[in-house]
C-alpha atoms as a printed R data frame, in Angstrom:
    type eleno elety resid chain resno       x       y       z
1   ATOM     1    CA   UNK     A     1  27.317   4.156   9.029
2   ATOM     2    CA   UNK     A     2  28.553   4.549   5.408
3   ATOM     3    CA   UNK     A     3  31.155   1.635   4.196
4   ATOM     4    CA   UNK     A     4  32.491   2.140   0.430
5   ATOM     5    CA   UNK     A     5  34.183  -0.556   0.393
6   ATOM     6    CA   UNK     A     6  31.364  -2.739  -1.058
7   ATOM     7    CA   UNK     A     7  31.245  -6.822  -2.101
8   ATOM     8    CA   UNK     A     8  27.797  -7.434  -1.875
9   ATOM     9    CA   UNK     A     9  24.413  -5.860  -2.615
10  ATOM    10    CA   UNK     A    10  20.992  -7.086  -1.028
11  ATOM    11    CA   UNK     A    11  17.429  -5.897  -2.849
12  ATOM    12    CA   UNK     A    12  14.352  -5.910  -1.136
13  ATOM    13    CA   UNK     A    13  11.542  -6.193  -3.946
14  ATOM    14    CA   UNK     A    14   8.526  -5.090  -3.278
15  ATOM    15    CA   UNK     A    15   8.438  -0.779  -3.156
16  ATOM    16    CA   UNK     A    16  12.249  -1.005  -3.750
17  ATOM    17    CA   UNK     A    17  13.579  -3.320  -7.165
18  ATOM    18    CA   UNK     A    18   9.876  -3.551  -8.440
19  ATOM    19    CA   UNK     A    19   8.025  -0.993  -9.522
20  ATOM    20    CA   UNK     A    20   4.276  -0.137  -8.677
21  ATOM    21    CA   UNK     A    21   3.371  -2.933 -11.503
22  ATOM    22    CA   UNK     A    22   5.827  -5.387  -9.756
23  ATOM    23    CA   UNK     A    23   8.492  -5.387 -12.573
24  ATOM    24    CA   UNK     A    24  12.039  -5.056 -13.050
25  ATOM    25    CA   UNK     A    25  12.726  -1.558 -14.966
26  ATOM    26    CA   UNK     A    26  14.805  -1.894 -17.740
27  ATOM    27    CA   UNK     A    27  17.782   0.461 -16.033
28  ATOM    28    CA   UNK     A    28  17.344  -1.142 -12.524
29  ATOM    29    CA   UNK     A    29  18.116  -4.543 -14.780
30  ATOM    30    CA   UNK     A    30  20.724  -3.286 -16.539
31  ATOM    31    CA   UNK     A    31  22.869  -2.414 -13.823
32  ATOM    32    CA   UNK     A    32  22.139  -5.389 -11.855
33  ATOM    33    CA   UNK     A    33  23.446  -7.420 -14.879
34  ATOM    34    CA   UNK     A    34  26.355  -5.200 -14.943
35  ATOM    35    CA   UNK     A    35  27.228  -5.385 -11.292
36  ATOM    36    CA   UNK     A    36  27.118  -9.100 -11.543
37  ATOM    37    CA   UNK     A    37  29.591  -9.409 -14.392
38  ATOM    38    CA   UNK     A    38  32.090  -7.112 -13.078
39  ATOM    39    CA   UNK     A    39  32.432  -9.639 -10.045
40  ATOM    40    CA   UNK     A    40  29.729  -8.219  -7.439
41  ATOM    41    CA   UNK     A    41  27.587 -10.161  -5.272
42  ATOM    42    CA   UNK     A    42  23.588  -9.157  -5.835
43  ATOM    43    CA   UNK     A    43  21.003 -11.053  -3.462
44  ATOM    44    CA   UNK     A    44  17.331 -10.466  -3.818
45  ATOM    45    CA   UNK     A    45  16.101  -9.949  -0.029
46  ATOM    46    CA   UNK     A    46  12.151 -10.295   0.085
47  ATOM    47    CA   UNK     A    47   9.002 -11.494   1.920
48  ATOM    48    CA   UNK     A    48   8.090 -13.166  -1.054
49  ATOM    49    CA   UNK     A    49   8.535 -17.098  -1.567
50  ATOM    50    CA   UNK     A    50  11.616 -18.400  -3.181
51  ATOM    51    CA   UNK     A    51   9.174 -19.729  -6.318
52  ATOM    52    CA   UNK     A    52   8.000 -16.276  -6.682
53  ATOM    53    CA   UNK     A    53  11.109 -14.227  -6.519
54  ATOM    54    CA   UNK     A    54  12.768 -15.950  -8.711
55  ATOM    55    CA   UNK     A    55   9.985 -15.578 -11.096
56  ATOM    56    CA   UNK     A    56  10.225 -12.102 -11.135
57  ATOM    57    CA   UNK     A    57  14.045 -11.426 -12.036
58  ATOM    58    CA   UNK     A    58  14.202 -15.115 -13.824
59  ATOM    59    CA   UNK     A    59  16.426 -13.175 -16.524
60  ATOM    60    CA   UNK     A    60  19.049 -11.603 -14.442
61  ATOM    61    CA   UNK     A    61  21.567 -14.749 -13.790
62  ATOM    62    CA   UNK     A    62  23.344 -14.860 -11.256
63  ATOM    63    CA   UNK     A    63  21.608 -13.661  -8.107
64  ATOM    64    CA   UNK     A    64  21.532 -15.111  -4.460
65  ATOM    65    CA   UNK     A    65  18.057 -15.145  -2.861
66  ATOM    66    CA   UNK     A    66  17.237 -14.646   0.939
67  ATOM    67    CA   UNK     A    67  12.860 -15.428   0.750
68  ATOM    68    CA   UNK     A    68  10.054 -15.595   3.156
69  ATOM    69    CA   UNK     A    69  12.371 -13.113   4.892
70  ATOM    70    CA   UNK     A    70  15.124 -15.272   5.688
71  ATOM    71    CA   UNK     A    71  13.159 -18.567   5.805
72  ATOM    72    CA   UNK     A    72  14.662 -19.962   2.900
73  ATOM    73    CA   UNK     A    73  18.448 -19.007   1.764
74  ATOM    74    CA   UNK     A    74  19.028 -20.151  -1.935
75  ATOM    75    CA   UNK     A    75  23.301 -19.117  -2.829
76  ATOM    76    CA   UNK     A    76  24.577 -18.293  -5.704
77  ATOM    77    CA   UNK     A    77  25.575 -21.571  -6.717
78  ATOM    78    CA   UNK     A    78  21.383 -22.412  -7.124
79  ATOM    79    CA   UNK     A    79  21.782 -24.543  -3.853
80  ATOM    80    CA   UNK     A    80  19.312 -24.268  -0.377
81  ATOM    81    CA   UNK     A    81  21.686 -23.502   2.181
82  ATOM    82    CA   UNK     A    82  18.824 -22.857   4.872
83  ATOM    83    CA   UNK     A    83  15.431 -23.843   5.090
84  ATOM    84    CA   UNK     A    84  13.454 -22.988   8.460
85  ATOM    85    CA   UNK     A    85   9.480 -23.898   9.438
86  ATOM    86    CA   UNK     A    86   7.073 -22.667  11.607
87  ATOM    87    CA   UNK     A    87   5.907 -25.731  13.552
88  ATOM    88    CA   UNK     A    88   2.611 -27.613  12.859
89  ATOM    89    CA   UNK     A    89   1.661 -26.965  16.443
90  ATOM    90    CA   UNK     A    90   2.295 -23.042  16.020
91  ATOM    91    CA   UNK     A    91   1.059 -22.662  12.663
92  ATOM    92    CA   UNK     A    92  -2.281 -23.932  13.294
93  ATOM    93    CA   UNK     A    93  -2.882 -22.497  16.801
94  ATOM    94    CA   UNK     A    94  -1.931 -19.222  14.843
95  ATOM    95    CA   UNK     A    95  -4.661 -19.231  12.617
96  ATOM    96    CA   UNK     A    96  -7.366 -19.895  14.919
97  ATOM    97    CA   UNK     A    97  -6.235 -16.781  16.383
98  ATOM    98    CA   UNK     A    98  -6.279 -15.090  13.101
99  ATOM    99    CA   UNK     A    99  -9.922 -16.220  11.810
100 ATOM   100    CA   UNK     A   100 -11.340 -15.113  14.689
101 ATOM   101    CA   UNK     A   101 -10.727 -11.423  12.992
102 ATOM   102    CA   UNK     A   102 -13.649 -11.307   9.920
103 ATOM   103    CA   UNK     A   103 -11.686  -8.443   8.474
104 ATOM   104    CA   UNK     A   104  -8.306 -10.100   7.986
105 ATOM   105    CA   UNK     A   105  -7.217 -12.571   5.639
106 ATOM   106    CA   UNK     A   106  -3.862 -14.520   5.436
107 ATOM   107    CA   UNK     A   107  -1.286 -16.541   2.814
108 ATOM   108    CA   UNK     A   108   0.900 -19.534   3.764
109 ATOM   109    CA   UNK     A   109   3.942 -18.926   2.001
110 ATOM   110    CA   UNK     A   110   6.306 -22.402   1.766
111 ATOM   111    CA   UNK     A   111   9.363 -22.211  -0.687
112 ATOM   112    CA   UNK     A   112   6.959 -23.383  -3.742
113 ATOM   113    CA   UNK     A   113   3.373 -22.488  -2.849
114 ATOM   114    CA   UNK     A   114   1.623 -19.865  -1.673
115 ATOM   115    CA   UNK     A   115  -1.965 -20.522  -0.058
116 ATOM   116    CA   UNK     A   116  -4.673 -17.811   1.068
117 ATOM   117    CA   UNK     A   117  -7.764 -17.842   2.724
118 ATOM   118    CA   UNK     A   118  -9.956 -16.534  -0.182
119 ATOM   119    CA   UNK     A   119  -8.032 -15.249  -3.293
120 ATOM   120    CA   UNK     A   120 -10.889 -12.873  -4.102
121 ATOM   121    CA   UNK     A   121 -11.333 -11.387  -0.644
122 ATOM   122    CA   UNK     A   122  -7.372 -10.283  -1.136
123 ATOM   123    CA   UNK     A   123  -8.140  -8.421  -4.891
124 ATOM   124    CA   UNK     A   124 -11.020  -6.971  -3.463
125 ATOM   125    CA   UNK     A   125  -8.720  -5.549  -0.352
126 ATOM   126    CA   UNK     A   126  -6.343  -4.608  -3.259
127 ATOM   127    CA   UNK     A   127  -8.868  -2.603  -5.284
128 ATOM   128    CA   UNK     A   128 -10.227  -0.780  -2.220
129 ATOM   129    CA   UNK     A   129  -6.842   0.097  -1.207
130 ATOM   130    CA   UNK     A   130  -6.263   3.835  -2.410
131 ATOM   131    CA   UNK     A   131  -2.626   3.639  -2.278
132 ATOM   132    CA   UNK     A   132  -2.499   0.996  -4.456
133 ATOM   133    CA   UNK     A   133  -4.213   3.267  -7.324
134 ATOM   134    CA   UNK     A   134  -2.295   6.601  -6.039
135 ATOM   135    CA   UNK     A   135  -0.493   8.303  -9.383
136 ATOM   136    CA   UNK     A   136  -1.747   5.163 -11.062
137 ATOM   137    CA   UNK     A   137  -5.063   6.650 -12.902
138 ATOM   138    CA   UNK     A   138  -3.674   6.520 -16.564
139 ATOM   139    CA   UNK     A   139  -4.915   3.964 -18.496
140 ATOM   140    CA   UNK     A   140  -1.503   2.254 -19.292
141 ATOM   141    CA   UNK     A   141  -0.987   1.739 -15.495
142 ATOM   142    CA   UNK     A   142  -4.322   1.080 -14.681
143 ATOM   143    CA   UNK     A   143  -3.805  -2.173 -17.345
144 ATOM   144    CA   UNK     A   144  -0.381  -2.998 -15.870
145 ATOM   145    CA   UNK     A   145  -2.141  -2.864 -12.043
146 ATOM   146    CA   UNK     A   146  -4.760  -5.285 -13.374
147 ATOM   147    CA   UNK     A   147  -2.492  -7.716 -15.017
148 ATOM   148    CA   UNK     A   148  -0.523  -7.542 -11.848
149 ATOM   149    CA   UNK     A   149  -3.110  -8.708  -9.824
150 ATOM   150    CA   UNK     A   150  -3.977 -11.169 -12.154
151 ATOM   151    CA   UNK     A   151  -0.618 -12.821 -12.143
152 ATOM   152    CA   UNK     A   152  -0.866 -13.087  -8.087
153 ATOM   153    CA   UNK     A   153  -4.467 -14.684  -8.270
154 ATOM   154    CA   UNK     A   154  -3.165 -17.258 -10.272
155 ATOM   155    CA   UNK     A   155  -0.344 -18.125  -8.185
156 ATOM   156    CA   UNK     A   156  -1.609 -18.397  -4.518
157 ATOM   157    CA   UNK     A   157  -3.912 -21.593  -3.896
158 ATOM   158    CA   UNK     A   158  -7.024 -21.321  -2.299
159 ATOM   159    CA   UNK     A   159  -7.798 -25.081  -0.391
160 ATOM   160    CA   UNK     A   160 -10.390 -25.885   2.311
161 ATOM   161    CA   UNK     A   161  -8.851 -28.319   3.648
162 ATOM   162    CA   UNK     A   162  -5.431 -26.165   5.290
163 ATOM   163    CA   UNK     A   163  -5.141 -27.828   8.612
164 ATOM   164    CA   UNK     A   164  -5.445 -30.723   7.152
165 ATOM   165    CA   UNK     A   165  -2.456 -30.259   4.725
166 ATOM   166    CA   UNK     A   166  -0.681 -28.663   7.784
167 ATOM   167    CA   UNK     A   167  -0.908 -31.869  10.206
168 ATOM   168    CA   UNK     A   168  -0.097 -34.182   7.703
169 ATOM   169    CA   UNK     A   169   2.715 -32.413   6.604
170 ATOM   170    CA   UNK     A   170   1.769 -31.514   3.048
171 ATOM   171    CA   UNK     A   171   2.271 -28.282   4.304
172 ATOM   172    CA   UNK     A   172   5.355 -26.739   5.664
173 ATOM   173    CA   UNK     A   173   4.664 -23.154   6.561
174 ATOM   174    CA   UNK     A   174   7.435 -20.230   6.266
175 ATOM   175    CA   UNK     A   175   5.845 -17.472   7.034
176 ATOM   176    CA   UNK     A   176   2.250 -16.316   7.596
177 ATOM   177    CA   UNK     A   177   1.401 -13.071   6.237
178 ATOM   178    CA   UNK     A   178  -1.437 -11.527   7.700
179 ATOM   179    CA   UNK     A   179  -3.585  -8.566   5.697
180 ATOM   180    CA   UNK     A   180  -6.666  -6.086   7.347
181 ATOM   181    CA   UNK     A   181  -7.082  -3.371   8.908
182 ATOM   182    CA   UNK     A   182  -4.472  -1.147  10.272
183 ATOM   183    CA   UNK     A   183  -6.806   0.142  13.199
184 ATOM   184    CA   UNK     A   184  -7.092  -3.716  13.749
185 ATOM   185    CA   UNK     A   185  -3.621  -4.391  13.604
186 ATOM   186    CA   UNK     A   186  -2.001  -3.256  16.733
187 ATOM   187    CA   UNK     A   187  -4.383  -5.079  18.866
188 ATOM   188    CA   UNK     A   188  -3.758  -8.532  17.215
189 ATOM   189    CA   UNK     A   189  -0.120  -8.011  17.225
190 ATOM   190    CA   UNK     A   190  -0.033  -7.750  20.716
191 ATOM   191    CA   UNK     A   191  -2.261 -10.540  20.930
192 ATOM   192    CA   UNK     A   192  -0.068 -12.369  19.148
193 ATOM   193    CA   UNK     A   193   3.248 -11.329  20.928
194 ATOM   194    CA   UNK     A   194   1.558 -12.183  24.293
195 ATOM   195    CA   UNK     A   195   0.587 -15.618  23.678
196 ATOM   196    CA   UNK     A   196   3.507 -16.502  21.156
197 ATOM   197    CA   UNK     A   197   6.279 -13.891  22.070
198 ATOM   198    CA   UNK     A   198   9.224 -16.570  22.387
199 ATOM   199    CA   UNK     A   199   8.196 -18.895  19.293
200 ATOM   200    CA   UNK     A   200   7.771 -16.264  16.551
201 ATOM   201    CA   UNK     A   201   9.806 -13.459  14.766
202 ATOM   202    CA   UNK     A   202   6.899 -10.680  13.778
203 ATOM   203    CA   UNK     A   203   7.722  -8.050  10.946
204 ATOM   204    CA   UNK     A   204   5.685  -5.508   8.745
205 ATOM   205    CA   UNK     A   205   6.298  -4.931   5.006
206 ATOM   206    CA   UNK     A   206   3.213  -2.247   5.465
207 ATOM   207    CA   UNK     A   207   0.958  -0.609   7.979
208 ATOM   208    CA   UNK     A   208  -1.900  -3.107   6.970
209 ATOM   209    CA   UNK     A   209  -0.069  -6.403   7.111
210 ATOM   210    CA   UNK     A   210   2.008  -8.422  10.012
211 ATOM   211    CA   UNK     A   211   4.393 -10.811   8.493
212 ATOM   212    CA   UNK     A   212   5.194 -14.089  11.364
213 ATOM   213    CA   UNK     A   213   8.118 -16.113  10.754
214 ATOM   214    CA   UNK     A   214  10.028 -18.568  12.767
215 ATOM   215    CA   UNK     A   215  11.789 -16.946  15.632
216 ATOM   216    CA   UNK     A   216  15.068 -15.523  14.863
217 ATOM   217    CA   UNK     A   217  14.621 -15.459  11.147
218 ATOM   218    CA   UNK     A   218  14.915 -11.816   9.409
219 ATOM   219    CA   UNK     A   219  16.387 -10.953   6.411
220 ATOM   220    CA   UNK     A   220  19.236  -9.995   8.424
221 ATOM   221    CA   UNK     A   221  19.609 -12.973   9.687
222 ATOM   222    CA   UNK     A   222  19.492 -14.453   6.432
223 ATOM   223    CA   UNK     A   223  22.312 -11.867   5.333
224 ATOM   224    CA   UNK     A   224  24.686 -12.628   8.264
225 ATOM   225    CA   UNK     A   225  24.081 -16.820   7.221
226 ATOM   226    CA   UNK     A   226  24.861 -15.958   3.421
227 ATOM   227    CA   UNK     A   227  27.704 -13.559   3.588
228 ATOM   228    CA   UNK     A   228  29.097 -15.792   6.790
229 ATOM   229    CA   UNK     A   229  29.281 -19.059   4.128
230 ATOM   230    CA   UNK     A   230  30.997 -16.424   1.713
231 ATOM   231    CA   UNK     A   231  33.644 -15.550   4.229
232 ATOM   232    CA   UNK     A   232  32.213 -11.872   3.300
233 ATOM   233    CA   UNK     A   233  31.889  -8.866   6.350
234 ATOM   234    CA   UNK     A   234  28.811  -7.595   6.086
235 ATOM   235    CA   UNK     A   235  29.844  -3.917   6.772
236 ATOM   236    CA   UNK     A   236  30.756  -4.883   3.487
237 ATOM   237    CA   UNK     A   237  27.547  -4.584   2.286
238 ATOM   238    CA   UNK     A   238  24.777  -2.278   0.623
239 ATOM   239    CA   UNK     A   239  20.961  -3.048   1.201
240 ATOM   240    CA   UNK     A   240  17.920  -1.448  -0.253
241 ATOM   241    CA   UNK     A   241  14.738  -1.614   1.790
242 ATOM   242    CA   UNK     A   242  11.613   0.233   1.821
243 ATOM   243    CA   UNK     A   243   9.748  -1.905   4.425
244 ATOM   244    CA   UNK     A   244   9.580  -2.249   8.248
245 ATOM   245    CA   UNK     A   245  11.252  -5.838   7.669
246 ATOM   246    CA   UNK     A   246  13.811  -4.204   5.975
247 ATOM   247    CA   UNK     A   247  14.671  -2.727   9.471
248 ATOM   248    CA   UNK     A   248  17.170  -5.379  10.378
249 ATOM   249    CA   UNK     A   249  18.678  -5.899   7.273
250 ATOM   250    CA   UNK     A   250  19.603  -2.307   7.014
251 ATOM   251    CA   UNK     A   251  20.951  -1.584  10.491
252 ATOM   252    CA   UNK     A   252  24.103  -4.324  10.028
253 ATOM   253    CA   UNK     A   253  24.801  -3.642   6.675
254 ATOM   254    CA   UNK     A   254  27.795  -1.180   5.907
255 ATOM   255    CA   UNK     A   255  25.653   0.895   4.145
256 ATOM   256    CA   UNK     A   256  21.971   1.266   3.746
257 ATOM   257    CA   UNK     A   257  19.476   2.624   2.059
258 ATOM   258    CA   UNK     A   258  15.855   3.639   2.223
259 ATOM   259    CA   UNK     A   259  13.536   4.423  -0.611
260 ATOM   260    CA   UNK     A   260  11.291   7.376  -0.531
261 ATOM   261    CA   UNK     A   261   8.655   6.088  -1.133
262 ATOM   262    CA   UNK     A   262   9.082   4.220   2.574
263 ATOM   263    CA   UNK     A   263   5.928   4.687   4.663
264 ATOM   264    CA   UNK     A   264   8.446   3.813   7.902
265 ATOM   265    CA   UNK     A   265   9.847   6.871   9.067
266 ATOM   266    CA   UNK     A   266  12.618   4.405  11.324
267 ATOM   267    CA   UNK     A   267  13.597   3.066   8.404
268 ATOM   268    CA   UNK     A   268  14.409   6.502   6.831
269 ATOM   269    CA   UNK     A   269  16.196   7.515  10.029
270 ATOM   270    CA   UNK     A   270  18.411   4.361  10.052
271 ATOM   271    CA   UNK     A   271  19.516   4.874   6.220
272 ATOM   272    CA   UNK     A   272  22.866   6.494   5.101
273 ATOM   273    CA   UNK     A   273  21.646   7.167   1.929
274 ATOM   274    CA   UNK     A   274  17.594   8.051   0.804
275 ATOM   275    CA   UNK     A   275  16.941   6.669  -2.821
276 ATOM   276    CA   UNK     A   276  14.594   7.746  -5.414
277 ATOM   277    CA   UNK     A   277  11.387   6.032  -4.927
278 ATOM   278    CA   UNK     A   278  10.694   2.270  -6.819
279 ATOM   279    CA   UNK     A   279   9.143   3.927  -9.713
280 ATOM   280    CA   UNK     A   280  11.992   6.329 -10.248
281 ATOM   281    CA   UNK     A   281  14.619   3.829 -10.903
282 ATOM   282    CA   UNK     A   282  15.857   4.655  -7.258
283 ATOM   283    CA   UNK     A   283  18.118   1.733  -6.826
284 ATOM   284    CA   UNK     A   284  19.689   2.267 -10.119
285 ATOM   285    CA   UNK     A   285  20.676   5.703  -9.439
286 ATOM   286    CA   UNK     A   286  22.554   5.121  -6.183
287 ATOM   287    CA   UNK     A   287  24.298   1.919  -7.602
288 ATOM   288    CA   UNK     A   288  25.579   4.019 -10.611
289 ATOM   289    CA   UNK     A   289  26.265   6.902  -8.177
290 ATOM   290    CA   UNK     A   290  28.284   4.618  -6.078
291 ATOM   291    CA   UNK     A   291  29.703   1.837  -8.021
């Protein structure tokens, strides 16, 4: 469906808002700031941790954020309005599963922290992955990949003693995000749905990752909490999304839209509106376009 009549605007980051070197382009900033002043609502809608977002579009003021894919709901006011956790129990039974893959490694994302299994086994899965260096080979981008990678090394924790942190309750876990191979994949996932179908909410921001989050959490869910605290319609809505757990978000919305450079072809066929890809300024264009 295709609504016009628009209040509020949700961003996925990753492949939509951020480019390929995870930053805010100067005209998909400028609108946003624009937007905001002339009375919109903009919420960031990501996978990524509330610390982390926030991080990333620190200068635009103003925004809502719905993180760890609806795990944690910050308003526009700066306050948590909703904060959900895996259990302990689930969480840890989870990641027995998980190591019992060699391939695969994981992150712990909680509203502040992100830990992973070994922080070098993820760059070297990041510098073997050839989309990641796809149209990426001239020297100014190859820098700007590097320093990108950089910045997430430093911020994810690497700890031996997880479970621990977990039973004491150091810990609270958001969302597990799970990284290998896609060949891999399909078989854990329905390892996973068979043994935890009714506790968890399973996602995909790519082919080579599973994303598990308490059950019933999406970021749609997270949109119909926000804009239901708002007193807003959500068919009064625009989303951006380029990601299978953008799938949700986009089929409530009023009107949604995909970003070509989406490897989810349901995601495409779902969307009123394809954008330009992330590096293209997509979501600029079809804010200016519309708004």
């Amino acid at each position: 469906m295709f609504n016009n009549k628009i209040e509020m605007i949700l961003l996925d980051m990753d492949g939509t808002l951020l480019n390929s070197q995870s930053e805010v382009s100067p005209k998909n900033k400028e609108i946003l700031k624009q937007l905001i002043s002339e009375g919109y609502k903009v919420a960031i809608a990501t996978g990524r941790n509330y610390h982390e977002a926030r991080s990333l579009v620190e200068d635009i003021v103003g925004l809502a954020y719905i993180t760890n894919n609806g795990s944690y709901i910050v308003d526009f006011n700066g306050e948590v309005i909703f904060n959900r956790n895996i259990s302990k129990e689930d969480t840890i039974s989870l990641l027995k599963i998980i190591e019992k893959y060699p391939s695969f490694n994981y992150s712990l994302a909680a509203p502040k922290e992100i830990y992973m299994k070994n922080k070098f086994k993820f760059i070297k899965m990041s510098l073997t992955d050839k989309r990641v260096f796809k149209n990426k080979l001239n020297i100014f981008k190859s820098v700007s990949l590097i320093k990108r990678l950089i910045r997430l090394f430093k911020s994810r924790r690497q700890i031996d003693n997880i479970y621990e942190l977990i039973e004491n309750g150091s810990l609270a876990v958001q969302k597990i995000d799970v990284m290998g191979k896609i060949d891999e994949m399909e078989s854990f996932k329905e390892r996973i749905i068979e043994q935890f179908g009714d506790k968890i909410k399973l996602s995909s921001s790519s082919k080579d990752n599973l994303e598990i989050n308490p059950l019933n959490i999406s970021k749609g869910t997270g949109l119909k909490y926000l804009a239901d605290k708002l007193g807003i319609d959500v068919r009064n809505s625009i989303a951006f999304g380029d990601g299978g757990n953008d799938l949700e978000l986009l089929e409530i919305v009023g009107t949604a839209v995909a970003m070509a450079n989406s490897e989810f072809n349901e995601l495409k066929e779902k969307a009123d509106i394809i954008a330009e890809s992330n590096d293209d300024d997509g979501v600029a264009k079809v804010l200016a376009e519309l708004l």
